[in-house]
Amino acid sequence: MDVVEIAGYQTGISREGVNFLQPADAFQNIVNGFIYRQVLQSRKGVGYFAPRLADESRITGIFEHILPDGTKELLATDLNFLYKFNTGTGVFDQISFGGSMAAYGGFAIGANDFYVSGTSYPDKDNNPRFVFVCEGFTPNAAGSAIFFYDGTNVLDYTAVADNPDYEQPAEGPLNSATYVLWFNERINFIVPIIDGIAENQGVLFSGIRDSSGNGDKFNVPGSGLFRADTYQNITGASILGQILLLNFNRSAYVLERTRDAFNPYFGRAVPGVLGTNAKFSAVSWADQVHSVGKTGVLACDGRQNLRTDDKIPNFTADEIDQDDFNLTYGGFDRINNQFLWAYKINESDLDTQNGVLVKNYHEKTWATYQVRFSVFGQTDKGLNIPWNQIDETTGNESWARWDTTEELWNRIGVSAETQKTLAGDDLGFIYELNSDYDDYFSSISNITAGTTTTITCTAVGILAGDLVTISNVEGMTEINNFDTETSELTGDAYVVLSATPTSIEINVDSSEFTAYTTGGDISKTISFSAETIPFNPYRKEGNRCFVSHLEFLIDANGGSLLVDVYADQEPTPFKRDILVKPASTTQPNEWVPMTVDQEANFLTFVLKQQSPAVQLRLTSMRIHCMRGGMTSG
């Protein structure tokens, strides 16, 4: 009997076909999980970073605003307003409109594929400013849709009353732009609209930022409009070291800095025929910009623009909705070395993103998450409060519970300066990723019994179709289907039939249950699965494979695992939901066996777990096998 030991070193999620398992290439589909340091694990949950934003609308941007003194502010935008995170209260405060924009009612962004671009850019006296744009902004009364935050109000960047040093370009008034970047000692508006004309291949740049205010002037020497010599449209803009990289529909383009103050840019095309189709999918990291096109996931270093999705070659064409491809938004989780792209799943009934594609560049792995994020961001801001002031009113309702799984008690309130990955959604919530093990979580205040059951709760992002668990309910104890002591489901997860942020209807007939009295929590479950590439190490010798049993090295605190086994890519497994559960409560990891006793041309193993509160961690997997008969095809 041979023993093949594998761990999830590399993976893909495409239709691989018959690609027999090798120790370094183990899994072809991972959903709601990832591989980190050669350990396959279900993903951590998401937690609420702060209470819901006041406008309760789609989050369109999350930004680190770096002030001239080196301190930072955390800003966010939704469909109508700009917000600043208050580190004292843990709440995002809405920023008022001031100056010439005092009567402005809000951004009124009208489509989901419009995102906000922003940059820190001090004025001539080195006072902090945050300049931001969006092609979906409603212009103010002066016809401008380019704004800035001065630390107090949102003002009009192009209004002399608000920005006295501003002077418009020679081509006419500056109306709007798609992207804005502080680069090469000047501010750059990419895809600007000047005098009502969209410069789809253009970069408008100011004069050199100096004490005379030239950094806000677009009609002085050293300012100007650069037009790339292509018919294509700009679909992304990123700073990559000493170059400004522009993504186009079918190519990439580089603006290099020159030593000529009057002609500050030299432009050149990056050879290739691949391009970016999602305008805000670009993520700059290390020496490359990664972006998403309908031809695949791309990486450009300024010299070449190549695909990096060799393990998932069909993903962008098959899995991302082509009509809403431009919804795709890129981010980065530096904690787990992951690129993140929120996208709309193909043929989805929603009109927004409901999936996240993940690439771990260190582990060379791909996975997908079933979460509904609109944008990503990062911060090292957070509440920093003494222990005796921690309660559910300071940021997170789960802090009222001693049995919480959403926070580790030795970390609550002391991680203000810890790097965090953030994400926003359509409902105005901003989440922190990797926040222990709960997912969308809410405290229950009332349950209305009936043939279906309606739950009243604190505001939460749970939606129709989600699977949820309920625990800690008093009175109507029959509805509890999750044991917080063992972190195990005590029944099937409930299906959400309909939902608002504060009212959730589930598929439970509670008409005969005991009356609800108090308490209770509701959580969305994390449904994890990982599928191996078809296994037969003897195929090249013309033999079938007999597998006697499997062994899994599992974290004893990670709950149980269910395994399905398929033969020869049949649509139905011949073994389904086989329980693999550690028995030990004293050692951190345990080898747990599972019998297979099957011969086939090849065998595929699907690992599954469903839980809102534990994280499965699989360090290794041993397959005990031997040569079978000759292959049948």
XYZ file of C-alpha atoms in Angstrom:
633
model
C 0.000 0.000 0.000
C 1.338 3.417 -0.986
C 0.752 6.596 0.967
C 0.471 9.924 -0.862
C 0.570 12.869 1.514
C -0.619 16.238 0.274
C -1.257 19.706 1.562
C -2.739 22.538 -0.409
C 0.380 24.191 -1.745
C -1.051 25.412 -5.051
C -4.511 25.406 -6.535
C -6.803 26.501 -9.333
C -10.565 26.796 -9.584
C -11.131 26.242 -13.290
C -12.543 23.261 -15.128
C -9.309 21.274 -14.885
C -10.549 18.010 -16.405
C -8.335 15.012 -15.709
C -5.287 16.553 -14.049
C -4.032 14.038 -11.543
C -3.114 15.059 -8.079
C 0.446 16.028 -7.308
C 1.617 17.033 -3.832
C 2.230 20.613 -4.957
C -1.017 20.981 -6.882
C -3.808 19.668 -4.737
C -7.099 21.529 -5.039
C -9.015 22.841 -8.035
C -11.934 24.513 -6.236
C -11.869 26.309 -2.898
C -15.004 28.196 -1.823
C -15.000 30.356 1.321
C -11.524 29.161 2.223
C -7.878 29.719 1.453
C -4.418 28.234 1.782
C -1.959 30.049 4.017
C 1.484 28.710 4.907
C 0.556 25.347 3.367
C -2.519 24.970 5.574
C -5.962 24.665 3.980
C -8.492 26.551 6.066
C -11.996 27.886 5.920
C -11.968 31.658 5.859
C -12.315 33.761 8.942
C -15.529 35.709 9.200
C -16.133 39.415 8.838
C -16.993 41.773 11.665
C -18.516 45.234 11.763
C -15.741 47.796 11.836
C -18.148 50.557 12.851
C -21.893 51.217 13.035
C -23.749 51.590 9.759
C -23.126 54.858 7.896
C -25.885 57.450 8.272
C -27.054 57.488 4.647
C -27.443 53.678 4.702
C -26.459 53.473 1.031
C -23.801 51.715 -1.068
C -20.186 52.281 -0.009
C -18.268 53.687 -2.996
C -14.798 54.183 -1.523
C -12.617 53.630 1.577
C -9.451 55.731 1.878
C -6.391 56.342 4.050
C -5.944 60.122 4.083
C -2.308 60.876 4.982
C -1.790 64.317 6.477
C 1.407 66.368 6.034
C 2.490 65.629 9.616
C 2.368 61.895 8.896
C -0.819 61.153 10.798
C -3.718 59.443 9.067
C -7.466 59.747 8.813
C -9.852 57.062 7.618
C -12.415 58.335 5.108
C -15.302 56.630 3.325
C -17.870 57.627 0.721
C -21.313 56.284 -0.071
C -23.759 57.343 -2.781
C -24.215 60.810 -1.278
C -21.691 61.780 1.375
C -18.116 61.742 2.644
C -17.435 60.390 6.148
C -14.521 60.490 8.602
C -13.920 57.746 11.162
C -14.000 59.060 14.722
C -11.428 57.117 16.758
C -13.018 58.313 19.985
C -16.543 57.084 19.317
C -15.876 54.365 16.743
C -18.432 55.958 14.392
C -18.065 57.409 10.893
C -19.091 61.078 11.136
C -20.743 62.593 8.078
C -18.833 65.566 6.629
C -20.933 68.602 5.824
C -20.810 70.575 2.575
C -19.440 74.077 3.006
C -18.287 77.176 1.196
C -19.697 77.396 -2.323
C -21.182 73.925 -1.819
C -23.223 74.734 1.285
C -26.448 74.175 -0.626
C -25.243 71.001 -2.326
C -27.559 68.137 -1.411
C -25.309 65.130 -2.025
C -23.315 63.265 -4.643
C -26.365 61.347 -5.927
C -24.273 58.603 -7.546
C -26.803 56.840 -9.741
C -25.169 53.552 -10.830
C -23.373 50.731 -9.038
C -20.362 50.770 -11.368
C -19.384 54.325 -10.380
C -16.661 54.417 -7.736
C -14.890 57.284 -5.989
C -11.175 57.931 -6.536
C -9.297 60.108 -4.062
C -5.838 61.273 -3.023
C -4.231 63.265 -0.239
C -2.927 66.521 -1.720
C -1.873 69.438 0.564
C -2.308 73.039 -0.517
C 0.562 75.490 -1.046
C 0.821 76.166 2.693
C 0.960 72.425 3.400
C -2.501 72.364 4.894
C -4.083 68.920 4.522
C -6.611 68.249 1.783
C -8.235 65.168 0.341
C -9.215 65.620 -3.329
C -11.744 63.163 -4.727
C -13.639 62.556 -7.968
C -16.191 60.194 -9.474
C -17.659 60.032 -12.956
C -21.026 59.503 -11.272
C -21.022 62.661 -9.106
C -23.864 65.078 -9.719
C -22.244 68.443 -10.560
C -22.817 71.328 -8.193
C -24.464 74.585 -9.254
C -21.238 75.726 -10.930
C -21.058 72.575 -13.037
C -18.155 71.062 -11.105
C -17.900 67.479 -9.829
C -14.364 67.686 -8.408
C -14.361 68.139 -4.651
C -11.998 68.255 -1.701
C -12.127 67.877 2.058
C -10.187 70.472 4.044
C -10.557 68.862 7.455
C -13.916 70.505 8.118
C -16.097 70.628 5.016
C -16.460 69.239 1.507
C -15.661 72.064 -0.926
C -15.400 72.634 -4.686
C -11.836 72.171 -5.925
C -12.474 74.273 -9.052
C -14.148 77.181 -7.240
C -11.813 80.089 -6.516
C -13.944 80.930 -3.475
C -13.053 77.530 -1.992
C -9.633 77.017 -3.600
C -8.138 80.477 -4.277
C -5.099 79.148 -6.139
C -7.080 77.182 -8.736
C -6.736 78.211 -12.370
C -8.455 76.207 -15.101
C -6.695 74.607 -18.096
C -6.416 76.468 -21.371
C -8.856 74.027 -22.975
C -11.712 75.252 -20.756
C -13.319 74.617 -17.361
C -12.532 71.359 -15.602
C -15.822 69.578 -14.926
C -15.032 66.080 -13.708
C -12.643 63.099 -13.844
C -12.630 59.359 -13.255
C -9.383 59.076 -11.265
C -7.143 61.459 -9.325
C -3.549 60.793 -8.185
C -0.813 62.851 -6.515
C 2.257 61.954 -8.563
C 5.377 63.661 -9.923
C 5.008 66.694 -7.600
C 1.603 67.583 -9.062
C -2.024 66.521 -9.049
C -3.193 64.410 -11.987
C -6.781 64.042 -13.152
C -7.188 60.965 -15.355
C -9.998 60.838 -17.928
C -10.894 64.463 -17.210
C -13.975 66.145 -18.636
C -12.917 69.584 -19.819
C -15.524 72.008 -21.096
C -17.960 69.117 -21.406
C -15.616 66.936 -23.498
C -14.382 63.631 -22.050
C -10.671 63.062 -22.591
C -10.841 59.261 -22.567
C -7.121 58.904 -23.311
C -6.042 61.913 -21.294
C -4.186 62.892 -18.128
C -4.557 66.502 -16.981
C -1.686 67.551 -14.722
C -1.070 70.717 -12.743
C 2.101 72.696 -12.373
C 4.675 71.637 -9.811
C 3.292 71.985 -6.310
C 5.094 74.919 -4.654
C 4.534 77.839 -2.291
C 3.159 80.008 -5.105
C 0.170 77.713 -5.620
C 1.209 76.260 -9.005
C 0.113 72.843 -7.788
C -3.483 73.983 -8.291
C -2.948 75.722 -11.617
C -3.436 74.042 -14.982
C -2.372 76.927 -17.230
C 1.191 77.475 -16.054
C 4.468 76.095 -17.435
C 4.834 72.472 -16.444
C 1.081 71.834 -16.519
C -0.865 70.423 -19.419
C -2.948 67.645 -20.935
C -1.239 64.425 -21.997
C -3.131 62.364 -24.585
C -2.050 58.778 -25.143
C -1.729 57.958 -28.848
C -4.386 55.244 -28.943
C -8.051 54.943 -29.795
C -8.663 52.907 -26.650
C -10.130 54.235 -23.416
C -8.372 54.363 -20.063
C -9.772 51.702 -17.727
C -7.498 52.102 -14.729
C -4.739 54.246 -13.245
C -2.121 53.263 -10.660
C 1.203 54.480 -9.320
C 3.913 51.853 -9.690
C 7.148 53.130 -8.197
C 8.417 55.897 -10.454
C 5.846 55.407 -13.209
C 2.156 56.099 -13.663
C 0.572 53.012 -15.205
C -2.587 53.408 -17.272
C -4.758 50.411 -18.099
C -6.592 50.413 -21.418
C -9.235 48.149 -22.954
C -6.683 46.161 -24.948
C -3.294 47.292 -23.680
C -1.381 49.166 -20.999
C 0.448 52.482 -21.128
C 3.192 54.017 -19.030
C 3.848 57.642 -18.145
C 7.478 58.015 -17.085
C 8.802 61.026 -15.224
C 11.282 63.199 -17.111
C 13.829 65.746 -15.922
C 12.192 68.443 -18.017
C 9.987 70.525 -15.709
C 8.074 71.856 -18.708
C 7.388 68.422 -20.211
C 7.175 66.212 -17.146
C 5.929 63.014 -18.801
C 7.175 60.652 -21.442
C 4.559 58.147 -22.596
C 5.046 54.713 -24.076
C 2.775 51.774 -24.809
C 3.350 48.386 -23.190
C 3.435 45.731 -25.931
C 0.583 43.250 -25.897
C -3.044 42.749 -26.821
C -4.474 42.130 -23.348
C -6.437 44.776 -21.556
C -8.459 45.730 -18.484
C -12.249 45.923 -18.625
C -13.127 46.696 -15.007
C -12.205 50.327 -14.309
C -11.492 49.912 -10.592
C -10.011 46.421 -10.575
C -6.361 47.555 -10.613
C -4.320 46.744 -7.497
C -0.729 47.984 -7.237
C 1.574 45.765 -5.215
C 5.353 45.322 -5.200
C 6.519 45.678 -8.814
C 3.255 44.939 -10.636
C -0.266 46.214 -11.161
C -2.848 43.450 -11.190
C -6.191 44.039 -12.916
C -9.122 42.133 -14.392
C -10.091 41.961 -18.046
C -12.512 39.803 -19.948
C -9.436 37.998 -21.278
C -8.277 37.115 -17.764
C -6.476 38.406 -14.686
C -3.505 40.502 -15.772
C -0.242 41.697 -14.261
C 1.759 44.582 -15.707
C 5.210 45.699 -14.572
C 5.557 48.523 -17.070
C 7.384 46.368 -19.613
C 4.892 43.603 -20.349
C 1.218 42.928 -19.684
C 0.653 39.210 -19.086
C -2.016 36.888 -17.778
C -1.447 35.426 -14.330
C -4.540 33.207 -14.182
C -3.088 30.085 -15.766
C -4.841 27.986 -13.102
C -8.225 29.626 -13.760
C -8.166 30.431 -17.493
C -11.947 30.403 -17.887
C -12.888 32.313 -14.769
C -13.341 35.874 -16.000
C -15.273 34.696 -19.048
C -17.453 32.091 -17.350
C -17.889 33.175 -13.743
C -18.074 36.988 -13.878
C -21.270 38.522 -15.250
C -20.232 40.023 -18.576
C -22.996 42.656 -18.665
C -21.899 43.993 -15.270
C -18.195 43.291 -15.618
C -17.340 46.885 -14.672
C -18.686 46.295 -11.163
C -15.473 44.394 -10.389
C -13.438 46.187 -7.714
C -9.902 45.318 -6.600
C -8.320 45.310 -3.158
C -5.550 43.747 -1.125
C -5.439 41.816 2.141
C -1.841 42.188 3.287
C -2.477 40.028 6.356
C -3.015 36.901 4.242
C -1.069 37.975 1.119
C -4.256 38.045 -0.933
C -5.438 40.073 -3.898
C -9.224 40.516 -3.695
C -11.678 41.241 -6.495
C -15.350 41.753 -5.693
C -17.464 40.771 -8.693
C -21.001 39.898 -9.748
C -21.489 36.171 -10.248
C -22.645 35.247 -13.756
C -26.426 34.924 -14.167
C -27.001 36.308 -10.675
C -30.382 37.879 -9.916
C -28.700 40.678 -7.960
C -27.574 43.948 -9.525
C -24.412 44.156 -7.434
C -21.383 42.098 -6.426
C -21.963 38.837 -4.587
C -18.628 37.063 -4.938
C -14.945 37.724 -4.273
C -12.094 36.200 -6.280
C -8.953 35.687 -4.208
C -5.369 35.213 -5.334
C -2.709 34.437 -2.741
C 0.497 35.371 -4.536
C 2.704 33.769 -1.892
C 0.976 30.352 -1.916
C 0.076 30.497 -5.630
C -3.545 29.716 -4.813
C -6.965 30.851 -6.011
C -10.296 30.720 -4.219
C -13.719 32.365 -4.170
C -15.686 33.886 -1.311
C -19.473 34.147 -1.202
C -19.699 37.629 0.275
C -21.294 40.847 -0.971
C -18.680 43.609 -0.909
C -18.723 46.747 -3.045
C -15.227 48.123 -2.292
C -12.092 47.378 -0.281
C -9.765 49.534 1.779
C -7.269 49.394 4.591
C -6.480 51.219 7.793
C -4.543 51.043 11.017
C -7.193 53.135 12.758
C -9.582 51.721 15.299
C -11.041 52.153 18.742
C -8.501 52.329 21.531
C -10.530 52.284 24.727
C -9.936 51.058 28.291
C -11.374 47.727 29.345
C -13.881 49.219 31.742
C -15.502 51.158 28.887
C -15.961 48.245 26.484
C -19.617 47.471 25.856
C -22.003 46.938 22.975
C -22.536 50.682 22.454
C -18.913 51.380 21.566
C -18.908 49.703 18.205
C -20.093 46.112 18.120
C -23.199 44.553 19.588
C -21.455 41.203 20.124
C -19.299 42.767 22.835
C -22.329 42.389 25.124
C -21.810 38.599 25.040
C -19.212 36.694 27.024
C -19.540 33.749 24.621
C -18.832 35.871 21.569
C -16.938 34.293 18.713
C -16.716 37.483 16.737
C -13.962 38.991 18.869
C -11.240 37.502 21.016
C -11.503 39.144 24.404
C -7.785 39.677 24.731
C -7.835 41.748 21.528
C -10.934 43.916 21.992
C -10.108 47.598 22.187
C -6.344 47.175 21.988
C -5.806 46.864 18.264
C -6.133 50.478 17.220
C -2.784 50.524 15.426
C -3.097 47.050 13.909
C -3.295 46.897 10.110
C -6.834 46.029 9.042
C -8.447 45.112 5.745
C -11.844 46.770 5.287
C -14.745 46.242 2.905
C -18.009 48.081 2.294
C -21.361 46.890 0.976
C -24.601 48.118 -0.565
C -26.314 48.737 2.766
C -23.837 51.202 4.248
C -21.936 48.722 6.429
C -18.134 48.724 6.629
C -16.592 45.440 7.725
C -13.220 44.300 8.978
C -11.992 41.123 7.316
C -10.242 38.340 9.238
C -12.085 39.250 12.436
C -12.161 35.862 14.122
C -14.938 33.500 13.151
C -18.428 34.987 13.174
C -19.746 36.304 9.888
C -22.708 38.683 9.590
C -23.941 38.754 13.211
C -26.839 40.458 14.974
C -28.549 40.508 18.366
C -32.226 39.484 18.436
C -34.772 41.707 20.175
C -38.007 39.921 19.213
C -39.313 36.830 17.391
C -42.782 36.705 15.821
C -44.081 33.149 15.586
C -46.015 31.801 12.598
C -45.832 29.384 9.680
C -42.741 31.365 8.830
C -40.808 33.156 11.549
C -39.868 36.845 11.616
C -36.881 37.984 13.661
C -36.361 41.575 14.755
C -32.701 42.417 15.282
C -30.066 45.114 15.231
C -29.076 46.273 11.735
C -27.256 43.550 9.811
C -26.303 42.737 6.220
C -28.096 39.380 6.061
C -30.182 39.014 2.877
C -32.713 36.629 1.338
C -31.146 33.288 0.415
C -28.555 33.331 3.197
C -28.210 30.393 5.580
C -28.322 31.404 9.243
C -28.007 29.941 12.717
C -29.741 31.067 15.911
C -28.449 30.658 19.458
C -29.025 31.865 23.021
C -32.758 32.533 22.555
C -34.710 32.278 25.818
C -38.337 31.217 25.901
C -38.554 30.011 22.303
C -35.609 27.666 22.847
C -36.862 25.307 20.113
C -35.570 27.746 17.497
C -31.937 27.509 18.642
C -29.978 25.452 16.101
C -26.416 26.283 17.153
C -24.637 25.225 20.345
C -22.210 27.929 21.440
C -20.531 25.548 23.903
C -19.467 23.054 21.234
C -19.624 25.395 18.193
C -21.699 22.754 16.402
C -24.983 22.926 14.509
C -27.753 21.097 16.363
C -30.010 21.123 13.309
C -30.045 22.329 9.714
C -29.191 25.946 8.999
C -32.249 28.107 8.327
C -32.918 29.732 4.945
C -33.673 33.463 4.911
C -36.849 34.044 2.890
C -36.827 37.839 2.994
C -34.906 40.491 4.875
C -34.431 44.134 5.702
C -31.475 45.235 7.829
C -33.604 44.939 11.000
C -36.179 42.244 10.092
C -35.415 38.704 8.898
C -37.965 36.092 7.816
C -36.790 32.464 7.958
C -38.278 29.157 6.798
C -39.323 27.916 10.233
C -42.874 27.061 11.315
C -42.800 28.316 14.900
C -46.555 28.461 15.424
C -46.341 25.699 18.086
C -43.115 26.918 19.723
C -42.884 28.364 23.219
C -43.324 32.146 23.277
C -40.185 34.241 22.880
C -39.063 36.048 26.024
C -35.615 37.566 25.532
C -32.120 37.291 24.093
C -30.699 35.502 21.126
C -28.212 35.944 18.321
C -28.450 35.296 14.587
C -25.412 34.638 12.392
C -24.867 33.887 8.734
C -23.062 30.591 8.265
C -19.802 30.192 6.393
C -20.191 27.301 3.927
C -16.690 26.075 3.136
C -15.739 23.514 0.493
C -12.544 22.383 -1.211
C -12.359 19.951 -4.147
C -9.249 17.994 -5.002
C -7.993 17.585 -8.534
C -8.878 14.017 -9.722
C -6.504 11.536 -8.084
C -4.704 8.548 -9.617
C -0.907 8.443 -9.307
C -0.843 5.234 -11.407
C -2.700 6.588 -14.453
C 0.492 7.132 -16.469
C 1.241 3.414 -16.045
C -2.199 2.449 -17.358
C -3.632 1.379 -14.002
C -6.719 2.290 -12.074
C -6.350 3.398 -8.459
C -7.655 1.675 -5.330
C -7.984 3.902 -2.244
C -8.447 2.110 1.051
C -8.750 5.103 3.364
C -7.862 8.726 3.990
C -6.315 10.449 6.977
C -6.800 14.128 7.766
C -4.570 16.143 10.101
C -7.137 18.556 11.527
C -7.035 21.341 14.098
C -8.903 19.887 17.075
C -10.553 23.263 17.742
C -11.801 23.647 14.185
C -15.009 21.650 14.411
C -15.909 18.704 12.213
C -15.423 18.041 8.489
C -17.783 16.384 6.013
C -16.353 14.555 2.981
C -17.938 13.531 -0.338
C -16.135 11.065 -2.631
C -16.703 10.937 -6.410
C -15.524 8.279 -8.854
C -14.614 9.094 -12.478
C -16.240 12.546 -12.302
C -19.721 11.119 -11.838
C -22.255 13.820 -10.926
C -23.274 12.026 -7.702
C -20.849 10.983 -4.959
C -20.790 7.331 -3.927
C -19.974 8.497 -0.401
C -21.695 11.620 0.917
C -21.314 13.674 4.104
C -18.900 11.279 5.815
C -18.161 12.808 9.225
C -14.522 13.429 10.086
C -14.273 14.787 13.617
C -11.323 14.994 16.035
C -11.935 13.237 19.335
C -9.186 14.960 21.268
C -9.742 18.061 23.355
C -6.197 18.206 24.719
C -3.935 18.199 21.660
C -3.947 20.926 19.002
C -3.999 18.624 15.931
C -5.202 15.080 15.340
C -5.016 12.532 12.530
C -8.580 11.407 11.799
C -9.185 8.430 9.421
C -11.983 7.868 6.913
C -12.660 4.622 4.988
C -13.045 4.723 1.178
C -12.454 1.148 -0.177
C -13.043 2.047 -3.830
C -11.241 1.471 -7.139
C -11.708 3.852 -10.051
C -9.948 5.508 -12.964
C -9.643 8.479 -10.652
C -11.236 9.695 -7.422
C -12.173 13.205 -6.346
C -12.623 14.260 -2.716
C -14.754 17.246 -1.677
C -14.199 18.586 1.843
C -17.029 20.612 3.414
C -17.936 22.468 6.565
C -20.815 24.756 7.526
C -20.440 26.919 10.609
C -20.679 30.557 11.695
C -18.188 30.264 14.515
C -15.200 27.969 13.915
C -12.362 27.863 11.431
C -11.384 24.532 9.910
C -7.622 24.058 9.536
C -6.319 21.079 7.541
C -2.542 20.767 7.707
C -2.177 17.554 5.727
C -4.118 14.785 4.007
C -2.857 11.236 3.472
C -4.284 9.003 0.744
C -3.624 5.271 1.261
C -3.736 3.695 -2.190
C -2.459 0.939 -4.472
C -2.484 -0.006 -8.153
C -5.783 -1.339 -9.410
C -6.705 -3.027 -12.666
C -5.972 -1.658 -16.116
C -7.682 1.621 -16.960
C -10.937 1.429 -18.860
C -10.412 4.565 -20.926
